Amino acid sequence: MKILVPVKRVVDANIKVRVKADGTGVETQNVKMSMNPFCEIAVEQAIRLKEAGKATEIIAVSCGVAQSQETLRTALAMGADRGILVETDVALEPLAIAKLLKAVVEKEQPGLVILGKQAIDNDCNQTGQMLSALLGWSQGTFISKLELGDGTADVTREIDGGLEVIKIKLPAIVTVDLRLNEPRYASLPNIMKAKKKPIETLKPDALGVDVNPRVVTLKVVEPPKRNAGVKVPDVKTLIEKLRNEAKVI
Amino acid sequence: MSVLVLAEHDNKEIKPSTLNTVTAAAKLGGDVVLLVAGSGCADAGAAAAKIKGVSKVLVADSPAYAHHLAENVAPLVVGLASNYSHVLAPASTYGKNIMPRVAALLDVGQVSDISGIESPDTFVRPIYAGNAMATVQSKDKIKVVTVRSTSFDAAPAEGGSAPVENAAAGNDTGLTQFLRLESQKSERPELTTARIVISGGRGMQAGDNFKMLEAIADKLNAAVGASRAAVDAGFVPNDYQVGQTGKIVAPELYIAVGISGAIQHLAGMKDSKVIVAINKDEEAPIFQVADYGLVADLFKALPELTEELSK
């Protein structure tokens, strides 16, 4: 079974983003970019399935600017076999990405697509579900456990009230949550090897997908600032303040 | 113009997140129609009819909707959507699971997790873990939107008397099968709706030490939460997690214990009315957002807090 793992290039999780002065977005020039942390978990899961003999090939795919190649190289260094870049300078929305991925899925025929549950830049949490809908496949979202069966998979979903276990029919889409695994670091030899692994570049036009935005960003601003309050010397004072000043207990 | 709201419920009761979503829907103007899709969900339908501001309730009752599987519920919503200008749902794991599937089947974009409404097609939503607020405009004919519950007041659960109609239920797609729910029953209030939340971070050092927070939570009728660091360390289950990738809370009082205040945690709690931080590191970023900061060893402060609250 082939596994497809879409990965996204985002501002590194450790960078504190700054809103651009002209209010058009956040500063991404000269800022460290990395693979979205949830995508790393997705790549790791695919590699573990291959190591367990349950997957034959892992294809990493990224949609976006040319530099997304670097993100694909990271996936290849972790252990993916080859990469596909769907290259465009258009700022892609989840629906457009889902359509591009659908075209790639139809070409590659994977048995499972593993995605991160959300990207830490736009926090949309949409792409996996949309891709699943477009393909008419089953979906297991926000999963913390994946057990492959015969033509099915049992997945444990992290939901608001706890954990839900469902059986999904393969081929399927799963989106991963934090506790599924701990992604590995790529070793130096593997980083070197990854440079020789193939990356194919495709264009949205060639895939017949219209990627024009449906939701336009009018402006981006800083959130209202919350000011620091006071330090209290001890527990007694704290309780007194909460009771009499803030009146919340 | 009318707005379809996908109600989150457990077949018996309507979840509080639905009430906040009704308020958001009412802000858009026009009729607010609540869709209750479930199995044996007449009670939930009746409760939905009492919510103030709701014009009509549609009940789709079928075993296929018993566990809110997205593969089954999404086609139902899609079938109804053409009569509406907007389809809304809470941005809970319930709404997040189903709504993008609805949007894709309608061939429209989705606006996720809105915290404000500027006009019927223009919304405000947090991006980058709430470090920036984007104002976005949807160009699609039908707007598919999920709503951040903490940003909208709850509509009154009583006072309405909307008519209840049955909606034709669809078939089970058979793509997905519910197996079981593994959740811990708690007597404490739910994290996202509790008036007071007390959360622990890495500083708690072990899962067992969360008992100290639970003791305080029981005195204050509070919910217990945790930072991602505490969840990652295995102290508590993931459904305790408050933050960008966990739950968004905005209680009257939020008490952060042994939490340094990483950006991704702040994203989940900084809209709380009053924030208390207890941390032994006086440089911890959490103090920059706390109304009341106590620089102290939590293992000393927590027993004192329990004792003082008993007085």
Coordinates of C-alpha atoms in Angstrom, one line a residue:
Chain A
M1 CA 0.0 0.0 0.0
K2 CA 1.2 3.5 -0.9
I3 CA 0.8 6.2 1.6
L4 CA 0.5 9.9 0.6
V5 CA 1.6 12.5 3.1
P6 CA 0.8 16.2 2.4
V7 CA 3.2 18.5 4.1
K8 CA 3.1 22.3 4.6
R9 CA 5.8 24.9 4.9
V10 CA 5.0 27.4 7.7
V11 CA 6.7 29.9 9.9
D12 CA 8.7 27.9 12.4
A13 CA 6.7 27.1 15.6
N14 CA 9.3 28.8 17.8
I15 CA 9.1 32.1 16.0
K16 CA 6.9 34.9 17.4
V17 CA 5.1 36.2 14.4
R18 CA 4.9 39.9 13.7
V19 CA 2.0 41.6 11.9
K20 CA 3.1 43.7 8.9
A21 CA 2.8 47.4 9.4
D22 CA 0.6 47.8 6.3
G23 CA -1.9 45.2 7.8
T24 CA -1.7 42.9 4.8
G25 CA -0.5 39.8 6.7
V26 CA 2.3 38.6 8.9
E27 CA 6.0 39.0 8.2
T28 CA 7.3 35.9 6.5
Q29 CA 10.4 37.5 4.8
N30 CA 13.7 36.5 6.5
V31 CA 11.8 34.4 9.0
K32 CA 12.8 30.8 9.7
M33 CA 10.4 28.4 7.9
S34 CA 9.8 24.8 8.8
M35 CA 7.5 21.9 8.3
N36 CA 4.2 22.3 10.1
P37 CA 4.6 20.3 13.3
F38 CA 1.4 18.3 12.7
C39 CA 2.8 17.3 9.3
E40 CA 5.9 16.0 10.9
I41 CA 3.7 13.7 13.0
A42 CA 2.0 12.6 9.8
V43 CA 5.3 11.8 8.1
E44 CA 6.5 9.9 11.2
Q45 CA 3.4 7.8 11.2
A46 CA 3.8 6.9 7.5
I47 CA 7.4 5.8 8.1
R48 CA 6.4 3.7 11.1
L49 CA 3.9 1.9 8.9
K50 CA 6.5 1.3 6.3
E51 CA 9.0 0.0 8.9
A52 CA 6.3 -2.4 10.2
G53 CA 5.9 -3.7 6.6
K54 CA 2.4 -2.3 6.2
A55 CA 3.3 0.3 3.6
T56 CA 5.4 -0.1 0.4
E57 CA 6.1 3.5 -0.5
I58 CA 5.7 7.0 1.1
I59 CA 5.1 9.9 -1.2
A60 CA 5.4 13.4 0.4
V61 CA 3.5 16.1 -1.4
S62 CA 3.5 19.9 -0.8
C63 CA 1.5 22.6 -2.5
G64 CA 2.8 26.1 -2.6
V65 CA 5.9 28.2 -3.5
A66 CA 9.1 26.8 -4.9
Q67 CA 10.8 26.9 -1.5
S68 CA 8.3 24.2 -0.3
Q69 CA 11.0 21.9 -1.9
E70 CA 12.9 22.3 1.4
T71 CA 9.9 21.0 3.3
L72 CA 9.7 18.0 1.0
R73 CA 13.5 17.4 1.5
T74 CA 12.8 17.3 5.3
A75 CA 10.2 14.7 4.7
L76 CA 12.5 12.7 2.5
A77 CA 15.3 13.0 5.1
M78 CA 12.9 11.6 7.7
G79 CA 12.2 8.6 5.5
A80 CA 9.7 9.4 2.7
D81 CA 10.7 7.8 -0.6
R82 CA 9.9 10.6 -3.1
G83 CA 8.3 14.0 -3.3
I84 CA 5.8 15.9 -5.4
L85 CA 5.7 19.7 -5.4
V86 CA 2.6 21.3 -6.8
E87 CA 4.1 24.7 -7.4
T88 CA 2.3 28.0 -7.4
D89 CA 2.7 31.5 -6.0
V90 CA -1.0 31.9 -5.3
A91 CA -1.7 31.8 -1.6
L92 CA -3.6 28.6 -1.4
E93 CA -6.7 28.0 0.6
P94 CA -7.7 24.6 2.1
L95 CA -10.3 24.0 -0.6
A96 CA -7.8 24.6 -3.4
I97 CA -5.2 22.4 -1.7
A98 CA -7.8 19.7 -1.2
K99 CA -8.6 19.8 -5.0
L100 CA -4.9 19.7 -5.9
L101 CA -4.4 16.7 -3.5
K102 CA -7.4 15.0 -5.0
A103 CA -5.7 15.2 -8.4
V104 CA -2.5 13.8 -7.0
V105 CA -4.4 11.0 -5.2
E106 CA -6.1 10.0 -8.5
K107 CA -2.7 9.8 -10.1
E108 CA -0.9 7.9 -7.4
Q109 CA -3.7 5.8 -6.0
P110 CA -2.6 5.6 -2.4
G111 CA -4.4 3.4 0.1
L112 CA -4.1 6.0 2.9
V113 CA -3.5 9.7 3.1
I114 CA -2.1 11.0 6.4
L115 CA -2.3 14.7 7.1
G116 CA -1.7 17.0 10.1
K117 CA -5.0 18.1 11.7
Q118 CA -4.2 21.7 11.2
A119 CA -1.4 24.1 10.1
I120 CA -0.1 26.4 12.7
D121 CA -0.2 29.5 10.4
N122 CA -3.9 29.8 9.5
D123 CA -5.2 27.3 12.1
C124 CA -8.0 26.3 9.6
N125 CA -8.3 22.6 10.3
Q126 CA -10.0 21.9 7.0
T127 CA -7.8 20.3 4.3
G128 CA -8.1 16.6 5.3
Q129 CA -11.8 16.7 5.7
M130 CA -12.3 18.5 2.4
L131 CA -10.0 16.0 0.6
S132 CA -12.0 13.2 2.1
A133 CA -15.3 14.7 0.9
L134 CA -14.0 15.3 -2.6
L135 CA -12.8 11.7 -2.9
G136 CA -15.9 10.3 -1.2
W137 CA -13.7 8.4 1.2
S138 CA -14.0 7.9 5.0
Q139 CA -12.2 10.1 7.4
G140 CA -10.6 9.7 10.8
T141 CA -9.8 13.2 12.1
F142 CA -7.6 14.2 15.1
I143 CA -6.3 10.7 15.7
S144 CA -4.0 9.6 18.5
K145 CA -4.0 5.9 17.5
L146 CA -4.1 4.1 14.2
E147 CA -4.4 0.3 13.8
L148 CA -4.5 -1.0 10.2
G149 CA -6.8 -4.0 9.6
D150 CA -7.9 -5.9 6.5
G151 CA -9.3 -3.2 4.3
T152 CA -10.2 -1.1 7.3
A153 CA -8.4 0.8 10.1
D154 CA -9.4 1.4 13.7
V155 CA -8.6 4.9 14.7
T156 CA -8.8 6.7 18.1
R157 CA -10.0 10.3 17.8
E158 CA -9.2 13.0 20.3
I159 CA -12.6 14.7 20.7
D160 CA -13.8 17.3 23.2
G161 CA -15.3 14.8 25.6
G162 CA -12.4 12.3 25.5
L163 CA -11.6 9.6 23.0
E164 CA -13.7 8.1 20.3
V165 CA -12.8 4.9 18.4
I166 CA -14.2 4.4 14.9
K167 CA -13.6 1.9 12.1
I168 CA -12.9 3.5 8.8
K169 CA -12.9 1.8 5.4
L170 CA -9.8 2.0 3.3
P171 CA -8.8 3.9 1.3
A172 CA -9.2 6.7 3.8
I173 CA -8.0 10.0 5.0
V174 CA -6.7 10.5 8.5
T175 CA -5.6 13.7 10.2
V176 CA -3.2 13.4 13.1
D177 CA -3.2 14.9 16.6
L178 CA -0.3 15.5 18.8
R179 CA -0.2 12.3 20.8
L180 CA 0.0 9.9 17.9
N181 CA 3.8 9.8 18.0
E182 CA 7.0 11.7 18.5
P183 CA 8.6 12.6 15.2
R184 CA 12.2 11.5 14.6
Y185 CA 15.0 13.9 13.8
A186 CA 16.6 13.2 10.4
S187 CA 20.2 11.9 10.7
L188 CA 23.0 13.6 8.8
P189 CA 23.5 10.6 6.4
N190 CA 19.7 10.5 5.8
I191 CA 19.8 14.3 5.0
M192 CA 22.5 13.6 2.5
K193 CA 20.6 10.7 1.0
A194 CA 17.5 12.8 0.7
K195 CA 19.2 15.1 -1.7
K196 CA 19.3 12.4 -4.2
K197 CA 15.6 11.3 -3.8
P198 CA 13.4 12.5 -6.7
I199 CA 11.0 15.4 -6.4
E200 CA 8.5 15.8 -9.3
T201 CA 7.1 19.3 -9.9
L202 CA 3.5 19.8 -11.1
K203 CA 1.5 23.0 -11.9
P204 CA -2.1 23.5 -10.8
D205 CA -3.1 24.2 -14.4
A206 CA -1.8 20.8 -15.5
L207 CA -3.9 19.2 -12.8
G208 CA -6.9 21.1 -14.0
V209 CA -7.5 22.9 -10.7
D210 CA -8.7 26.4 -10.2
V211 CA -6.9 27.7 -7.2
N212 CA -8.4 31.2 -7.1
P213 CA -9.2 32.3 -3.6
R214 CA -12.8 32.2 -2.3
V215 CA -12.1 33.8 1.0
V216 CA -10.1 37.0 0.7
T217 CA -8.1 38.6 3.6
L218 CA -9.0 42.2 3.9
K219 CA -6.7 43.1 6.8
V220 CA -4.6 41.6 9.5
V221 CA -4.0 43.3 12.8
E222 CA -2.4 42.6 16.2
P223 CA -4.7 41.2 18.8
P224 CA -5.7 43.5 21.6
K225 CA -2.9 43.5 24.2
R226 CA -3.5 42.2 27.7
N227 CA -1.6 44.1 30.3
A228 CA 0.2 42.5 33.2
G229 CA -1.5 43.0 36.5
V230 CA 0.0 42.9 40.0
K231 CA 2.1 40.5 41.9
V232 CA 0.7 39.4 45.2
P233 CA 3.0 38.4 48.1
D234 CA 1.1 35.3 49.3
V235 CA -1.8 33.0 49.0
K236 CA -3.9 34.9 51.6
T237 CA -3.6 38.2 49.6
L238 CA -4.5 36.3 46.4
I239 CA -7.7 34.9 47.8
E240 CA -8.6 38.3 49.4
K241 CA -8.1 40.0 46.0
L242 CA -10.1 37.4 44.1
R243 CA -12.9 37.7 46.6
N244 CA -13.1 41.4 47.2
E245 CA -11.4 43.1 44.2
A246 CA -12.1 40.8 41.2
K247 CA -15.2 39.3 42.9
V248 CA -14.8 36.0 40.9
I249 CA -14.9 33.6 43.8
Chain B
M1 CA -31.6 35.5 4.1
S2 CA -31.6 32.7 6.6
V3 CA -29.0 30.9 8.5
L4 CA -28.8 27.1 9.1
V5 CA -27.1 26.2 12.4
L6 CA -25.9 22.6 12.9
A7 CA -26.7 21.9 16.5
E8 CA -24.2 20.0 18.7
H9 CA -26.1 17.7 21.0
D10 CA -26.1 14.3 22.6
N11 CA -29.6 13.3 21.4
K12 CA -31.0 14.3 24.8
E13 CA -29.6 17.8 25.4
I14 CA -28.2 20.6 23.4
K15 CA -24.6 21.4 24.0
P16 CA -23.8 24.9 25.3
S17 CA -21.6 25.6 22.2
T18 CA -24.8 25.6 20.1
L19 CA -26.2 28.5 22.2
N20 CA -23.1 30.6 21.3
T21 CA -23.4 29.7 17.7
V22 CA -27.1 30.8 17.7
T23 CA -26.0 34.2 18.9
A24 CA -23.5 34.5 16.1
A25 CA -26.2 33.4 13.6
A26 CA -28.7 36.0 14.9
K27 CA -26.0 38.7 14.4
L28 CA -26.0 37.9 10.7
G29 CA -29.7 38.8 10.5
G30 CA -32.6 36.8 9.1
D31 CA -34.1 33.6 10.3
V32 CA -32.1 31.1 12.4
V33 CA -33.0 27.5 11.7
L34 CA -31.5 24.8 13.9
L35 CA -30.7 21.4 12.5
V36 CA -30.7 18.6 15.0
A37 CA -29.3 15.5 13.4
G38 CA -29.3 12.5 15.6
S39 CA -30.9 9.2 16.5
G40 CA -33.8 9.2 19.0
C41 CA -33.1 12.9 19.3
A42 CA -36.7 14.2 19.9
D43 CA -35.6 15.5 23.4
A44 CA -32.8 17.4 21.8
G45 CA -35.1 18.8 19.2
A46 CA -37.6 19.9 21.8
A47 CA -34.8 21.6 23.8
A48 CA -33.6 23.3 20.6
A49 CA -37.1 24.7 20.0
K50 CA -36.9 26.6 23.4
I51 CA -33.7 28.4 22.5
K52 CA -34.4 32.1 22.2
G53 CA -33.9 33.5 18.7
V54 CA -34.5 30.2 16.9
S55 CA -37.2 30.5 14.2
K56 CA -37.5 26.8 13.3
V57 CA -36.0 23.5 14.3
L58 CA -35.4 20.7 11.8
V59 CA -35.0 17.2 13.2
A60 CA -33.4 14.5 11.2
D61 CA -33.7 11.3 13.2
S62 CA -32.0 8.2 11.9
P63 CA -29.6 5.6 13.3
A64 CA -27.1 6.9 10.6
Y65 CA -26.7 10.1 12.7
A66 CA -26.4 8.4 16.1
H67 CA -22.7 9.1 16.5
H68 CA -22.5 12.3 14.4
L69 CA -20.3 10.6 11.8
A70 CA -19.2 13.2 9.3
E71 CA -19.6 10.9 6.3
N72 CA -23.3 10.6 7.1
V73 CA -24.2 14.0 8.5
A74 CA -22.4 16.1 5.8
P75 CA -24.7 15.0 2.9
L76 CA -27.7 15.9 5.0
V77 CA -26.5 19.4 5.6
V78 CA -25.5 19.8 2.0
G79 CA -29.0 18.7 0.9
L80 CA -30.5 21.5 3.0
A81 CA -27.9 24.2 2.4
S82 CA -29.2 25.6 -0.9
N83 CA -32.1 27.3 1.0
Y84 CA -29.7 29.2 3.2
S85 CA -27.2 32.0 2.9
H86 CA -25.0 30.6 5.8
V87 CA -24.4 27.3 7.5
L88 CA -22.9 27.6 10.9
A89 CA -21.6 25.2 13.5
P90 CA -19.6 25.5 16.7
A91 CA -15.8 25.3 16.2
S92 CA -15.7 22.3 18.6
T93 CA -14.3 18.9 17.5
Y94 CA -17.9 18.2 16.4
G95 CA -18.1 21.1 14.0
K96 CA -14.5 20.9 12.9
N97 CA -15.0 17.3 11.9
I98 CA -18.2 17.8 9.8
M99 CA -18.1 21.3 8.4
P100 CA -15.1 21.2 6.0
R101 CA -16.7 18.1 4.5
V102 CA -19.9 20.2 4.0
A103 CA -18.0 23.1 2.5
A104 CA -16.1 20.8 0.0
L105 CA -19.3 19.1 -1.1
L106 CA -20.8 22.5 -1.7
D107 CA -17.6 23.6 -3.5
V108 CA -17.3 26.6 -1.2
G109 CA -14.5 27.7 1.1
Q110 CA -14.9 27.6 4.9
V111 CA -14.3 30.4 7.4
S112 CA -13.0 28.6 10.5
D113 CA -13.3 29.6 14.1
I114 CA -14.7 33.2 13.8
S115 CA -14.4 35.5 16.7
G116 CA -16.3 38.4 15.2
I117 CA -18.8 39.3 12.5
E118 CA -18.4 42.6 10.6
S119 CA -21.1 42.0 8.0
P120 CA -22.9 39.0 6.5
D121 CA -19.9 38.2 4.4
T122 CA -17.0 39.5 6.5
F123 CA -15.6 37.9 9.6
V124 CA -12.8 38.2 12.0
R125 CA -10.8 35.2 13.0
P126 CA -7.6 34.5 14.9
I127 CA -4.6 33.2 13.0
Y128 CA -1.1 32.1 14.1
A129 CA -2.4 31.0 17.5
G130 CA -4.2 34.3 18.1
N131 CA -1.1 36.3 17.5
A132 CA -2.8 38.0 14.6
M133 CA -6.5 38.7 13.8
A134 CA -7.5 38.5 10.2
T135 CA -10.6 40.1 8.7
V136 CA -11.7 37.9 5.8
Q137 CA -14.5 38.2 3.3
S138 CA -16.2 35.2 1.8
K139 CA -17.0 35.4 -1.9
D140 CA -19.0 32.2 -1.9
K141 CA -22.8 32.1 -2.3
I142 CA -23.2 30.0 0.7
K143 CA -21.0 30.8 3.7
V144 CA -19.8 27.9 5.7
V145 CA -18.5 29.1 9.0
T146 CA -17.5 27.6 12.4
V147 CA -17.9 29.8 15.4
R148 CA -15.5 30.2 18.4
S149 CA -17.9 29.7 21.3
T150 CA -16.0 31.9 23.8
S151 CA -16.3 35.0 21.5
F152 CA -20.1 35.0 21.5
D153 CA -22.6 35.1 24.4
A154 CA -24.8 32.1 24.9
A155 CA -28.4 32.6 23.6
P156 CA -30.9 32.0 26.4
A157 CA -31.8 28.3 26.5
E158 CA -35.4 29.1 27.4
G159 CA -37.9 31.5 26.2
G160 CA -38.3 30.5 22.6
S161 CA -41.1 28.3 21.1
A162 CA -40.0 27.5 17.5
P163 CA -41.9 25.0 15.4
V164 CA -40.3 21.6 15.0
E165 CA -40.3 19.9 11.6
N166 CA -38.9 16.7 10.5
A167 CA -36.2 16.7 7.8
A168 CA -35.8 13.7 5.5
A169 CA -32.9 11.6 6.8
G170 CA -30.4 10.1 4.4
N171 CA -28.8 6.7 4.4
D172 CA -25.8 5.4 6.2
T173 CA -22.9 5.6 3.8
G174 CA -21.3 2.6 5.4
L175 CA -17.9 4.3 5.1
T176 CA -17.3 4.6 8.8
Q177 CA -18.5 2.7 11.8
F178 CA -18.6 3.9 15.4
L179 CA -17.0 1.5 17.8
R180 CA -16.8 3.0 21.2
L181 CA -16.4 6.1 23.3
E182 CA -13.5 6.1 25.8
S183 CA -14.2 9.1 28.0
Q184 CA -13.7 9.6 31.7
K185 CA -16.9 10.7 33.3
S186 CA -16.3 13.7 35.5
E187 CA -18.6 15.4 38.0
R188 CA -16.8 18.6 37.3
P189 CA -18.1 21.2 34.8
E190 CA -16.9 20.9 31.2
L191 CA -13.7 22.8 30.4
T192 CA -15.1 25.0 27.7
T193 CA -18.1 26.2 29.6
A194 CA -16.9 26.2 33.2
R195 CA -17.0 29.6 35.1
I196 CA -13.6 28.8 36.7
V197 CA -10.8 26.8 35.2
I198 CA -7.6 25.7 37.0
S199 CA -4.8 24.4 34.8
G200 CA -1.5 22.7 35.5
G201 CA 1.6 22.7 33.4
R202 CA 5.0 21.0 33.3
G203 CA 5.7 22.4 36.7
M204 CA 3.2 19.9 38.2
Q205 CA 6.0 17.3 37.7
A206 CA 3.6 14.3 37.7
G207 CA 0.1 13.3 36.9
D208 CA -0.6 12.4 40.5
N209 CA 0.0 16.0 41.5
F210 CA -3.0 17.0 39.5
K211 CA -5.0 15.8 42.6
M212 CA -4.0 19.0 44.2
L213 CA -5.6 21.0 41.4
E214 CA -8.7 18.7 41.6
A215 CA -9.1 19.4 45.3
I216 CA -9.2 23.2 44.6
A217 CA -11.4 22.6 41.5
D218 CA -14.0 20.8 43.7
K219 CA -14.0 23.8 46.2
L220 CA -14.6 26.3 43.4
N221 CA -16.8 24.1 41.1
A222 CA -14.1 24.6 38.5
A223 CA -12.9 22.5 35.6
V224 CA -9.3 21.2 35.4
G225 CA -7.2 21.9 32.4
A226 CA -3.6 21.5 31.4
S227 CA -0.9 23.0 29.1
R228 CA 0.3 21.1 26.1
A229 CA 3.6 20.5 28.0
A230 CA 1.7 18.6 30.7
V231 CA -0.2 16.6 28.1
D232 CA 3.0 15.8 26.2
A233 CA 4.6 14.7 29.4
G234 CA 1.7 12.2 29.9
F235 CA 0.5 13.8 33.2
V236 CA -3.1 14.1 31.9
P237 CA -5.2 13.1 28.9
N238 CA -5.3 15.3 25.8
D239 CA -8.9 16.4 26.4
Y240 CA -7.5 18.5 29.3
Q241 CA -5.4 20.5 26.9
V242 CA -6.0 24.3 26.7
G243 CA -4.3 26.1 23.8
Q244 CA -3.9 26.6 20.1
T245 CA -4.2 22.9 19.4
G246 CA -6.5 22.0 22.3
K247 CA -9.5 23.8 23.7
I248 CA -10.2 27.5 23.7
V249 CA -11.5 28.7 27.1
A250 CA -12.6 32.1 28.4
P251 CA -13.8 31.6 31.9
E252 CA -14.5 34.3 34.6
L253 CA -11.4 33.1 36.4
Y254 CA -8.4 31.1 35.0
I255 CA -5.8 29.9 37.3
A256 CA -2.5 28.8 35.7
V257 CA -0.3 26.7 37.9
G258 CA 3.2 25.8 37.0
I259 CA 2.6 27.0 33.4
S260 CA 5.3 29.1 31.8
G261 CA 2.9 30.7 29.3
A262 CA 4.0 29.5 25.9
I263 CA 2.4 31.3 23.0
Q264 CA 0.4 28.2 22.1
H265 CA -1.1 28.0 25.6
L266 CA -1.9 31.7 25.8
A267 CA -3.8 31.3 22.6
G268 CA -6.3 29.1 24.4
M269 CA -6.9 31.2 27.5
K270 CA -6.0 34.8 27.1
D271 CA -9.6 36.0 26.7
S272 CA -10.4 34.8 30.3
K273 CA -11.8 37.6 32.4
V274 CA -9.4 37.3 35.3
I275 CA -6.1 35.4 35.1
V276 CA -4.1 34.1 38.0
A277 CA -0.6 32.7 37.6
I278 CA 1.3 30.7 40.2
N279 CA 4.8 30.0 39.1
K280 CA 8.1 29.9 40.9
D281 CA 9.9 31.5 38.0
E282 CA 9.2 35.2 38.2
E283 CA 10.4 35.7 34.6
A284 CA 7.8 33.3 33.3
P285 CA 5.8 34.9 30.4
I286 CA 2.5 33.9 32.0
F287 CA 3.0 36.8 34.4
Q288 CA 2.7 39.2 31.4
V289 CA -0.9 38.3 30.9
A290 CA -1.9 37.6 34.6
D291 CA -4.0 40.0 36.5
Y292 CA -2.7 38.4 39.7
G293 CA 0.7 36.8 39.8
L294 CA 2.0 34.8 42.7
V295 CA 5.7 33.9 42.6
A296 CA 5.8 30.7 44.7
D297 CA 6.6 27.0 44.8
L298 CA 3.3 25.5 43.7
F299 CA 3.8 22.5 46.1
K300 CA 3.6 25.0 48.9
A301 CA 1.0 27.4 47.4
L302 CA -1.6 24.8 46.4
P303 CA -2.1 23.3 49.9
E304 CA -2.3 26.8 51.3
L305 CA -4.9 27.7 48.6
T306 CA -7.0 24.7 49.5
E307 CA -6.8 25.6 53.1
E308 CA -7.7 29.3 52.6
L309 CA -10.6 28.3 50.4
S310 CA -12.0 26.1 53.1
K311 CA -12.1 29.0 55.6

